[in-house]
Coordinates of C-alpha atoms and ligand atoms in Angstrom, one line a residue:
M285 CA 0.0 0.0 0.0
N286 CA 1.0 3.6 -0.3
I287 CA 1.1 6.2 2.4
T288 CA 2.2 9.8 2.5
L289 CA 5.0 10.5 5.0
N290 CA 5.9 14.1 5.5
G291 CA 4.6 14.9 2.0
Q292 CA 6.5 12.0 0.3
T293 CA 4.7 9.0 -1.1
C294 CA 6.2 5.7 0.2
W295 CA 5.2 2.0 0.2
A296 CA 4.3 0.1 3.3
K297 CA 3.2 -3.5 4.1
P298 CA -0.2 -4.1 5.7
G299 CA 0.2 -4.5 9.4
E300 CA 3.4 -2.5 9.6
T301 CA 3.6 0.3 12.1
V302 CA 4.1 3.9 11.2
L303 CA 7.5 3.8 13.1
N304 CA 8.7 0.9 11.0
V305 CA 8.0 2.6 7.7
A306 CA 9.5 5.9 8.9
R307 CA 12.7 4.2 10.0
R308 CA 13.0 2.4 6.6
E309 CA 12.5 5.8 4.9
G310 CA 15.3 7.4 7.1
V311 CA 12.9 9.5 9.1
N312 CA 13.9 9.6 12.8
I313 CA 11.1 9.4 15.4
P314 CA 12.1 9.4 19.0
T315 CA 11.1 6.4 21.2
L316 CA 11.5 5.4 24.8
C317 CA 9.3 2.4 25.6
H318 CA 9.7 0.9 22.1
M319 CA 11.8 -2.2 21.7
S320 CA 12.5 -3.9 18.4
N321 CA 11.2 -7.5 18.3
F322 CA 8.9 -7.0 21.3
S323 CA 5.2 -6.3 21.2
P324 CA 4.5 -2.6 21.5
T325 CA 3.0 -1.2 24.7
G326 CA 2.5 2.4 23.5
S327 CA 3.1 3.6 27.1
C328 CA 5.4 6.6 26.8
R329 CA 3.8 8.4 23.7
I330 CA 7.1 10.1 22.8
C331 CA 6.8 8.6 19.3
T332 CA 3.7 10.6 18.7
V333 CA 2.9 11.5 15.1
E334 CA 0.0 13.4 13.4
V335 CA -2.4 11.4 11.2
E336 CA -4.3 13.7 8.9
N337 CA -7.5 11.8 8.2
G338 CA -8.4 11.4 11.8
N339 CA -6.7 14.7 12.7
S340 CA -5.3 12.9 15.6
L341 CA -2.0 12.3 17.4
V342 CA -1.1 8.6 17.6
P343 CA 1.8 6.6 18.9
S344 CA 3.7 5.6 15.8
C345 CA 5.3 2.5 17.4
A346 CA 1.9 0.9 18.0
Y347 CA -0.2 2.4 15.1
P348 CA -0.6 0.3 11.9
V349 CA -0.5 1.9 8.5
Y350 CA -3.5 1.9 6.2
E351 CA -4.0 2.7 2.5
N352 CA -3.5 6.4 1.6
M353 CA -2.7 7.3 5.2
V354 CA -1.2 10.8 5.5
V355 CA 1.4 11.1 8.4
R356 CA 3.4 14.1 9.6
T357 CA 6.2 13.2 12.0
N358 CA 7.6 16.7 12.6
S359 CA 4.7 19.2 12.5
P360 CA 4.6 22.0 15.2
R361 CA 1.8 20.1 16.9
V362 CA 3.9 16.9 17.1
R363 CA 6.9 18.8 18.4
R364 CA 4.7 20.5 21.0
A365 CA 3.2 17.3 22.2
R366 CA 6.6 15.6 22.4
K367 CA 8.0 18.5 24.3
T368 CA 5.2 18.4 26.8
I369 CA 5.7 14.7 27.4
I370 CA 9.4 15.3 28.1
E371 CA 8.6 18.2 30.4
L372 CA 6.1 16.0 32.4
L373 CA 8.7 13.2 32.6
V374 CA 11.3 15.7 33.8
A375 CA 8.9 17.1 36.4
N376 CA 8.7 13.7 38.1
H377 CA 12.5 13.0 37.9
P378 CA 15.2 13.8 40.5
Q379 CA 17.2 15.7 37.8
D380 CA 20.5 14.9 39.5
C381 CA 22.3 14.6 36.1
L382 CA 25.5 15.9 37.7
F383 CA 25.9 12.7 39.7
C384 CA 24.1 10.2 37.4
V385 CA 26.2 7.5 35.9
R386 CA 24.1 7.8 32.6
S387 CA 24.8 11.5 32.2
G388 CA 25.9 12.0 28.6
N389 CA 24.3 8.7 27.6
C390 CA 20.8 9.1 28.9
E391 CA 17.9 8.9 26.5
L392 CA 15.8 11.3 28.5
Q393 CA 18.6 13.8 28.8
K394 CA 19.2 13.6 25.0
L395 CA 15.5 14.3 24.4
T396 CA 15.5 17.4 26.7
Q397 CA 18.4 18.7 24.6
E398 CA 16.8 17.9 21.2
Y399 CA 13.4 19.4 22.1
G400 CA 14.8 22.5 23.8
V401 CA 13.5 21.8 27.3
R402 CA 15.4 24.5 29.3
T403 CA 13.1 25.2 32.3
H404 CA 10.9 23.4 34.8
R405 CA 7.5 24.2 33.3
Y406 CA 5.6 21.8 35.6
Q407 CA 6.5 21.6 39.2
G408 CA 4.8 19.8 42.1
E409 CA 4.9 16.7 44.1
R410 CA 7.5 14.2 43.0
R411 CA 7.5 10.4 43.4
R412 CA 9.8 9.4 46.3
A413 CA 11.4 5.9 46.7
R414 CA 14.3 4.2 48.3
I415 CA 17.4 3.2 46.3
D416 CA 17.9 -0.6 46.3
I417 CA 21.6 -1.4 46.6
A418 CA 21.4 -4.8 48.3
S419 CA 21.9 -6.9 45.2
P420 CA 25.6 -7.9 44.5
A421 CA 25.2 -7.0 40.8
I422 CA 22.4 -4.5 40.1
E423 CA 21.4 -1.2 41.7
R424 CA 17.9 0.2 41.3
D425 CA 16.8 3.9 41.7
P426 CA 13.0 4.0 41.3
E427 CA 13.0 7.8 41.4
K428 CA 14.8 7.9 38.1
C429 CA 12.5 5.4 36.5
I430 CA 10.3 6.8 33.7
L431 CA 8.0 3.7 33.6
C432 CA 8.8 2.8 30.0
G433 CA 8.6 -0.8 31.1
R434 CA 11.5 -2.0 28.9
C435 CA 13.1 -3.7 31.9
V436 CA 9.8 -5.5 32.8
R437 CA 9.4 -6.8 29.2
I438 CA 13.0 -8.0 28.9
C439 CA 12.8 -9.8 32.3
H440 CA 9.5 -11.4 31.5
E441 CA 9.5 -12.0 27.8
S442 CA 13.1 -12.6 27.0
Q443 CA 14.3 -14.1 30.3
Q444 CA 11.1 -15.7 31.7
V445 CA 12.3 -14.6 35.1
G446 CA 9.8 -11.9 36.0
A447 CA 11.8 -10.6 39.0
I448 CA 10.3 -7.1 38.5
D449 CA 7.0 -5.7 37.4
F450 CA 4.7 -2.6 37.7
V451 CA 3.4 -2.1 41.2
H452 CA 0.7 0.3 42.5
R453 CA -1.4 2.6 40.3
G454 CA -1.5 6.2 39.0
F455 CA 1.0 8.6 40.6
K456 CA 2.3 5.9 42.8
S457 CA 3.2 3.5 39.9
S458 CA 6.7 2.1 40.0
V459 CA 8.7 -0.8 38.8
A460 CA 9.9 -3.1 41.6
P461 CA 10.2 -6.7 42.7
A462 CA 7.0 -8.2 44.3
L463 CA 6.1 -6.5 47.6
E464 CA 8.7 -3.9 46.8
R465 CA 11.4 -6.1 48.2
S466 CA 15.1 -5.8 47.4
L467 CA 16.4 -7.4 44.2
N468 CA 18.6 -9.7 46.2
T469 CA 15.5 -11.2 48.0
V470 CA 13.7 -12.4 44.8
P471 CA 14.9 -14.9 42.2
C472 CA 16.6 -12.3 40.0
I473 CA 19.4 -13.9 38.0
D474 CA 21.5 -10.8 37.8
C475 CA 21.9 -11.0 34.0
G476 CA 21.6 -7.2 33.7
Q477 CA 19.4 -7.3 30.6
C478 CA 17.2 -4.8 32.5
V479 CA 20.2 -2.6 33.0
V480 CA 21.4 -2.6 29.4
N481 CA 17.9 -1.9 28.2
C482 CA 17.1 0.9 30.7
P483 CA 17.0 4.3 28.9
V484 CA 17.9 6.3 32.0
G485 CA 19.9 5.7 35.2
A486 CA 17.2 3.8 37.1
L487 CA 19.0 0.5 36.7
T488 CA 22.8 0.3 36.8
E489 CA 25.5 -2.2 37.7
K490 CA 26.9 -2.4 41.2
S491 CA 30.1 -0.5 40.7
H492 CA 33.4 -2.1 41.7
Q493 CA 35.5 0.9 40.4
K494 CA 36.3 2.3 43.9
Q495 CA 37.8 -0.9 45.2
V496 CA 39.7 -1.5 42.0
W497 CA 41.3 2.0 42.2
E498 CA 42.1 1.3 45.8
A499 CA 43.9 -1.9 44.9
I500 CA 45.8 -0.2 42.1
N501 CA 47.0 2.5 44.5
N502 CA 48.1 -0.1 47.0
T503 CA 51.7 -0.7 46.2
D504 CA 51.7 -4.0 48.2
M505 CA 49.3 -5.6 45.7
L506 CA 50.0 -7.1 42.3
V507 CA 46.8 -6.0 40.5
V508 CA 45.9 -8.2 37.6
A509 CA 43.3 -7.7 34.9
Q510 CA 41.7 -10.3 32.7
V511 CA 39.7 -9.4 29.7
A512 CA 36.6 -11.4 28.5
P513 CA 36.2 -12.3 24.7
A514 CA 33.3 -9.9 24.2
I515 CA 35.0 -6.7 25.6
R516 CA 37.3 -6.2 22.7
V517 CA 34.5 -5.9 20.2
A518 CA 32.4 -3.5 22.2
L519 CA 34.6 -1.2 24.3
G520 CA 35.5 1.0 21.3
E521 CA 31.8 2.0 21.0
E522 CA 32.2 3.9 24.2
F523 CA 34.7 6.1 22.5
G524 CA 32.9 6.5 19.2
T525 CA 34.5 3.8 17.0
D526 CA 32.4 1.9 14.5
D527 CA 30.0 -0.6 16.1
G528 CA 31.8 -3.9 16.8
A529 CA 35.3 -2.5 16.0
V530 CA 38.0 -4.9 17.3
V531 CA 40.1 -3.0 19.9
T532 CA 42.0 -5.8 21.6
G533 CA 45.4 -4.0 21.6
K534 CA 44.1 -0.7 22.8
T535 CA 42.2 -2.4 25.6
V536 CA 45.4 -4.0 26.8
S537 CA 47.4 -0.8 26.7
A538 CA 44.5 1.2 28.4
L539 CA 44.5 -1.3 31.3
R540 CA 48.3 -1.0 31.7
R541 CA 48.1 2.9 31.6
I542 CA 45.3 2.7 34.3
G543 CA 47.8 1.0 36.5
F544 CA 47.2 -2.8 36.2
D545 CA 50.5 -4.7 36.8
R546 CA 49.6 -7.6 34.5
V547 CA 46.9 -8.0 31.8
F548 CA 45.8 -11.5 30.9
D549 CA 43.3 -12.9 28.4
T550 CA 40.2 -14.7 29.6
N551 CA 40.3 -16.3 26.1
F552 CA 43.1 -18.4 27.5
S553 CA 40.8 -19.9 30.2
A554 CA 38.1 -20.2 27.6
D555 CA 40.4 -22.6 25.8
L556 CA 41.0 -24.4 29.1
T557 CA 37.3 -24.6 29.7
I558 CA 36.9 -26.4 26.4
I559 CA 39.5 -29.0 27.3
E560 CA 37.9 -29.6 30.7
E561 CA 34.3 -29.5 29.4
A562 CA 35.1 -31.8 26.4
T563 CA 36.8 -34.3 28.8
E564 CA 33.7 -34.1 31.1
L565 CA 31.4 -34.8 28.2
M566 CA 33.4 -37.8 27.0
H567 CA 33.3 -39.1 30.5
R568 CA 29.5 -38.7 30.7
L569 CA 29.0 -40.3 27.4
E570 CA 31.2 -43.3 28.4
K571 CA 29.4 -43.7 31.8
G572 CA 25.9 -43.2 30.4
G573 CA 25.1 -39.8 31.7
P574 CA 23.7 -37.7 33.0
T575 CA 23.1 -36.1 29.6
P576 CA 22.4 -33.8 28.0
M577 CA 25.3 -32.0 29.6
L578 CA 24.6 -28.3 30.0
T579 CA 27.3 -25.6 29.8
S580 CA 28.1 -23.6 32.9
C581 CA 29.9 -20.5 31.7
S582 CA 27.0 -18.1 32.0
P583 CA 26.4 -17.3 35.7
G584 CA 23.0 -15.8 35.1
W585 CA 21.9 -19.1 33.5
V586 CA 23.5 -21.1 36.3
K587 CA 21.5 -19.1 38.8
Y588 CA 18.3 -19.6 36.8
L589 CA 18.8 -23.4 36.9
E590 CA 19.5 -23.3 40.6
H591 CA 16.2 -21.3 41.2
Y592 CA 13.9 -22.9 38.7
Y593 CA 15.1 -26.3 37.7
P594 CA 17.2 -27.6 40.7
D595 CA 16.4 -31.2 39.8
L596 CA 18.6 -30.8 36.7
L597 CA 21.7 -29.5 38.5
N598 CA 23.5 -32.8 37.8
N599 CA 23.2 -32.1 34.1
L600 CA 25.2 -28.9 34.5
S601 CA 28.9 -29.1 33.7
S602 CA 30.9 -28.8 36.9
C603 CA 33.4 -26.5 35.1
K604 CA 33.8 -23.1 36.6
S605 CA 33.2 -20.2 34.2
P606 CA 36.4 -19.1 32.3
H607 CA 37.2 -16.0 34.4
E608 CA 36.9 -18.0 37.6
M609 CA 39.3 -20.7 36.3
Q610 CA 41.7 -17.9 35.3
G611 CA 41.4 -16.4 38.8
A612 CA 42.0 -19.7 40.5
L613 CA 45.2 -20.3 38.3
L614 CA 46.4 -16.7 38.9
K615 CA 46.4 -17.3 42.7
T616 CA 48.1 -20.8 42.5
Y617 CA 50.0 -21.6 39.3
Y618 CA 51.0 -18.1 38.4
A619 CA 51.6 -17.0 42.0
K620 CA 54.0 -19.9 42.4
K621 CA 55.7 -19.2 39.1
I622 CA 56.5 -15.6 39.9
G623 CA 57.1 -16.2 43.6
V624 CA 54.3 -13.9 44.9
D625 CA 52.1 -14.8 47.9
P626 CA 48.5 -15.2 46.6
S627 CA 47.2 -12.9 49.3
Q628 CA 49.0 -10.1 47.4
I629 CA 47.4 -10.8 44.1
Y630 CA 44.2 -8.9 43.3
V631 CA 42.3 -10.2 40.3
V632 CA 40.0 -7.9 38.4
S633 CA 37.8 -9.5 35.7
V634 CA 36.7 -7.1 32.9
M635 CA 33.4 -8.7 31.8
P636 CA 30.4 -7.9 29.6
C637 CA 28.2 -9.3 32.3
T638 CA 26.7 -8.1 35.6
A639 CA 26.0 -11.6 36.8
K640 CA 29.8 -12.2 37.1
K641 CA 29.7 -9.7 40.0
Y642 CA 27.3 -12.0 41.8
E643 CA 29.3 -15.0 40.7
A644 CA 32.6 -13.7 42.0
Q645 CA 31.3 -13.5 45.6
R646 CA 29.9 -17.1 45.6
P647 CA 31.7 -18.8 48.5
E648 CA 32.4 -22.0 46.6
L649 CA 34.4 -20.1 44.0
G650 CA 37.7 -19.8 45.7
G651 CA 39.8 -21.5 48.3
E652 CA 41.6 -19.5 51.0
Y653 CA 41.1 -16.5 48.7
P654 CA 38.3 -15.7 46.3
D655 CA 39.3 -16.6 42.7
V656 CA 38.3 -13.2 41.6
D657 CA 38.3 -10.0 43.7
A658 CA 36.4 -7.6 41.6
V659 CA 34.5 -7.5 38.4
I660 CA 34.1 -4.4 36.2
T661 CA 31.8 -4.2 33.2
T662 CA 32.8 -2.8 29.7
R663 CA 31.0 0.4 30.7
E664 CA 33.0 0.7 34.0
L665 CA 36.3 0.1 32.2
A666 CA 35.3 3.0 29.8
R667 CA 34.6 5.2 32.8
M668 CA 38.0 4.3 34.3
I669 CA 39.8 5.1 31.1
R670 CA 38.1 8.5 31.0
A671 CA 38.9 9.1 34.7
A672 CA 42.5 8.4 34.0
G673 CA 42.6 11.0 31.2
I674 CA 43.5 8.5 28.6
D675 CA 42.9 9.3 24.9
F676 CA 41.6 5.9 23.8
H677 CA 42.2 6.6 20.1
K678 CA 45.9 7.5 20.6
L679 CA 46.6 4.3 22.5
P680 CA 49.1 1.9 20.9
N681 CA 48.2 -1.7 20.4
Q682 CA 49.8 -4.0 22.9
G683 CA 49.7 -7.7 23.5
F684 CA 48.6 -9.7 26.7
D685 CA 51.1 -10.8 29.3
D686 CA 52.2 -14.5 29.3
P687 CA 51.6 -17.3 30.0
L688 CA 47.9 -16.8 30.7
G689 CA 47.6 -14.5 27.7
E690 CA 47.8 -16.9 24.8
S691 CA 44.5 -17.9 23.1
T692 CA 43.0 -19.5 20.0
G693 CA 40.1 -18.6 17.8
A694 CA 38.1 -21.2 19.7
G695 CA 38.5 -19.2 22.9
A696 CA 37.5 -16.0 21.1
I697 CA 34.1 -17.3 19.9
F698 CA 33.0 -17.8 23.5
G699 CA 31.8 -14.2 23.1
A700 CA 29.0 -15.2 20.6
A701 CA 26.0 -17.4 21.2
G702 CA 26.8 -20.9 19.9
G703 CA 30.6 -20.2 20.2
V704 CA 31.2 -22.5 23.2
M705 CA 29.5 -25.4 21.3
E706 CA 31.4 -24.7 18.1
A707 CA 34.7 -24.6 20.1
A708 CA 33.7 -27.8 22.0
I709 CA 32.9 -29.7 18.7
R710 CA 36.3 -28.8 17.3
T711 CA 38.0 -30.3 20.4
A712 CA 35.6 -33.2 20.7
H713 CA 36.5 -34.2 17.1
Y714 CA 40.1 -34.2 18.1
Y715 CA 39.5 -36.4 21.1
L716 CA 37.0 -38.8 19.5
T717 CA 39.2 -39.4 16.4
G718 CA 42.3 -40.0 18.3
G719 CA 44.0 -36.7 17.4
T720 CA 42.7 -35.4 14.1
D721 CA 41.5 -31.8 13.7
M722 CA 38.3 -31.1 11.8
K723 CA 38.9 -30.2 8.1
S724 CA 36.6 -27.2 8.2
L725 CA 36.6 -25.5 11.5
T726 CA 33.5 -23.4 10.9
F727 CA 30.4 -25.2 12.3
S728 CA 27.7 -23.0 10.8
P729 CA 24.7 -24.6 12.5
M730 CA 25.8 -23.0 15.7
R731 CA 26.2 -19.5 14.1
G732 CA 23.6 -16.8 13.8
L733 CA 21.3 -14.9 16.2
E734 CA 18.4 -17.4 16.5
G735 CA 17.4 -18.2 20.0
V736 CA 17.7 -22.0 19.5
K737 CA 20.1 -23.6 17.2
Q738 CA 20.4 -27.4 16.9
A739 CA 22.5 -29.8 14.9
E740 CA 23.6 -33.4 14.6
V741 CA 27.3 -34.1 14.1
T742 CA 28.9 -37.4 13.4
I743 CA 32.5 -37.8 14.6
G744 CA 34.1 -41.2 14.0
E745 CA 31.6 -43.8 15.4
Q746 CA 29.8 -41.2 17.5
T747 CA 26.8 -39.1 16.5
L748 CA 26.3 -36.1 18.8
R749 CA 23.1 -34.1 19.0
V750 CA 23.8 -30.6 20.2
A751 CA 22.0 -27.3 20.7
A752 CA 22.9 -23.8 21.6
V753 CA 20.3 -21.5 23.3
S754 CA 20.4 -17.9 24.2
G755 CA 17.8 -15.8 26.0
L756 CA 16.3 -17.9 28.8
T757 CA 12.8 -17.9 27.4
N758 CA 14.2 -20.2 24.8
V759 CA 15.5 -22.8 27.2
K760 CA 12.3 -23.7 29.0
A761 CA 11.0 -26.2 26.4
L762 CA 14.4 -28.0 26.3
L763 CA 14.6 -28.2 30.1
D764 CA 11.1 -29.6 30.3
D765 CA 12.1 -32.3 27.8
I766 CA 15.1 -33.2 29.9
R767 CA 12.8 -33.4 33.0
A768 CA 10.4 -35.6 31.1
G769 CA 13.3 -37.9 29.9
I770 CA 12.7 -37.2 26.2
S771 CA 15.5 -34.8 25.4
P772 CA 17.3 -36.0 22.2
F773 CA 20.4 -34.0 23.0
H774 CA 23.8 -34.9 24.3
F775 CA 25.2 -31.4 24.9
I776 CA 23.4 -28.0 25.2
E777 CA 25.1 -24.6 25.4
V778 CA 23.0 -22.0 27.3
M779 CA 23.7 -18.3 27.5
A780 CA 21.4 -16.1 29.6
C781 CA 21.7 -13.1 27.4
P782 CA 20.0 -13.1 23.9
G783 CA 22.9 -13.4 21.4
G784 CA 25.4 -14.3 24.1
C785 CA 28.1 -12.2 25.8
V786 CA 28.3 -9.7 23.0
N787 CA 24.9 -8.6 24.2
G788 CA 25.7 -9.0 28.0
G789 CA 24.2 -6.8 30.7
G790 CA 27.5 -4.9 31.1
Q791 CA 28.0 -3.9 27.5
P792 CA 27.7 -0.3 26.1
Q793 CA 24.3 1.2 25.9
P794 CA 22.0 1.5 24.1
A795 CA 21.8 -2.2 23.1
T796 CA 20.5 -2.4 19.5
P797 CA 20.2 -5.5 17.2
E798 CA 22.5 -3.7 14.7
K799 CA 25.3 -3.4 17.3
L800 CA 24.8 -7.0 18.3
L801 CA 25.2 -8.2 14.8
K802 CA 28.4 -6.2 14.3
R803 CA 30.0 -7.4 17.5
T804 CA 29.1 -11.0 16.6
E805 CA 30.7 -10.6 13.1
S806 CA 33.9 -9.2 14.7
I807 CA 34.1 -12.2 17.1
Y808 CA 34.1 -14.5 14.1
Q809 CA 36.6 -12.3 12.4
I810 CA 39.0 -12.7 15.3
D811 CA 38.6 -16.5 15.1
R812 CA 39.2 -16.5 11.3
E813 CA 42.3 -14.5 11.7
S814 CA 43.8 -16.5 14.6
P815 CA 46.9 -18.5 13.8
R816 CA 45.5 -21.3 15.9
R817 CA 41.7 -22.1 16.1
N818 CA 41.5 -25.2 18.2
S819 CA 41.6 -25.0 22.0
H820 CA 43.7 -28.1 22.3
R821 CA 46.4 -26.4 20.2
N822 CA 46.9 -23.6 22.8
E823 CA 50.6 -24.2 23.7
S824 CA 50.3 -22.3 27.0
V825 CA 47.3 -24.5 28.0
Q826 CA 49.4 -27.6 27.1
Q827 CA 52.3 -26.2 29.2
L828 CA 49.9 -25.6 32.1
Y829 CA 48.8 -29.3 32.1
T830 CA 52.5 -30.5 31.8
E831 CA 53.8 -28.2 34.5
F832 CA 50.9 -28.1 37.0
L833 CA 47.5 -29.7 36.4
G834 CA 48.6 -33.1 35.0
E835 CA 45.8 -34.6 32.8
P836 CA 42.6 -32.9 31.8
G837 CA 40.0 -33.8 34.5
S838 CA 42.8 -34.6 37.0
H839 CA 42.4 -34.3 40.7
C840 CA 44.2 -31.0 40.7
A841 CA 42.1 -29.7 37.7
H842 CA 39.0 -30.6 39.7
E843 CA 40.2 -28.9 42.8
L844 CA 40.9 -25.6 41.0
L845 CA 38.7 -25.5 37.9
H846 CA 35.5 -27.2 38.9
T847 CA 32.7 -26.4 41.3
H848 CA 29.3 -27.5 42.6
Y849 CA 25.8 -25.9 42.6
V850 CA 23.1 -25.5 45.1
E851 CA 19.3 -25.4 45.0
R852 CA 18.3 -21.8 45.8
D853 CA 15.4 -21.3 48.2
E854 CA 17.4 -18.4 49.6
F855 CA 18.4 -15.8 47.1
Ligands
LIG1109 FE1 5.9 4.6 21.1 FE2 6.7 4.8 23.7 S1 7.9 4.7 22.0 S2 4.7 4.9 22.9

């Protein structure tokens, strides 16, 4: 059908919204509550446009086109309406932009600038609420909330957790856990998808920057950073690079300039995870189960299983997540190698994930000392780089320290959904064929942004049925099949965040499908360009087994690299 958009005729598909057509035509309409790929709620009305026939203002994100529709997106009436909406939102907002962590990257602040809101036109009673800081991963400031509901929809529709929802009515409306309890007293999985999708500063990560600066300034401590696979394809966006630009070398040099004594690569322990996990899978297949084995590198997913499917905990791989493995090795193997007491090593994980903050304080992840002392997100690292006065663009490219800095392409693809499975298949092939690498290392059934990917792969005598799932709403059917004893799979990768770590709760905001795609492409580019692409070919990992761990799955490996899980009645 044809519609007229700002005086121009353009085509549209029946059922499409005005917003979709406008975006395709390159017309920018502001949105707050709208989320691509989610059903529209039409709650904020900032996307208001004028429709001539009905002479009315309608929300373009929820309004379908019709034949010969005449739409104006930028008329004086539309601009006036949008400005009033912004003024009303601002009137019920604390306006403490000076202190807000989202200042400069806040969607409401940006709109006040764009629509010329310079004064408080509406003043009166303002909603008051307590800040919730009790969660180890996420802080919630209900006074800053603009009730767009993006967090509620992602938590319910994408993650099937429902830890937060709208409570009360009218002026008292807010978003909160049931009975307005703290996030740490409800079964929130700390994935941070609510944070990364929040347009303002109402939801933020629990910052570890202060303690990291203190450790750096403590000359008695050896402060060590490790960098997750998905950081290097997202950090640049904080400094205006192209979406998904690979900035590995600049990330390493930024961390050194901030003051870290050593900078290691979590991709190293991703390779190590593959060796341990593939060994565990072989063992389960030989012993007859329990299968399917479920991956355990996503702490939000692990917490989900502990809360909602505790009867399936034996299916979960006992492998710690890669950064916890790296932390354990830094305080044992590496400490011994360099002759430093582990009490003097402070490990900081730079992660795309808020759930890693929760994970790092789990008592079972560590011995005498915690494996990891602090976790900072991609966003926090960007803030530290700015605070240190570093010009990111002028940084030289530097390499990681050794020996926990070497990695392969298989370690790199942990950052994308399906990557762990692809890396595991490469190494499982090597083990099951008695030492032959796959001819083609790209395992395309595990690539792409679909929520559920499945494949059957025959290696030697063995046929493996595998799946990779991201976004927890997609995992429920598979878990119900395991519970019912009818799952056809041997091995399932699960990532809490849709699209995997590239779209983690600690990544740069705003999170858009376009950015996710670019970051994912860059992850595979790193793999393609790596001189080694199989985890079992990582020479530093081989050296680690020879010098310290013994065999994959050895007693020492189990002591340091594996863990156990608990049913969570308590949160
Ligand atoms: Fe359309 Fe909020 S973005 S109503």
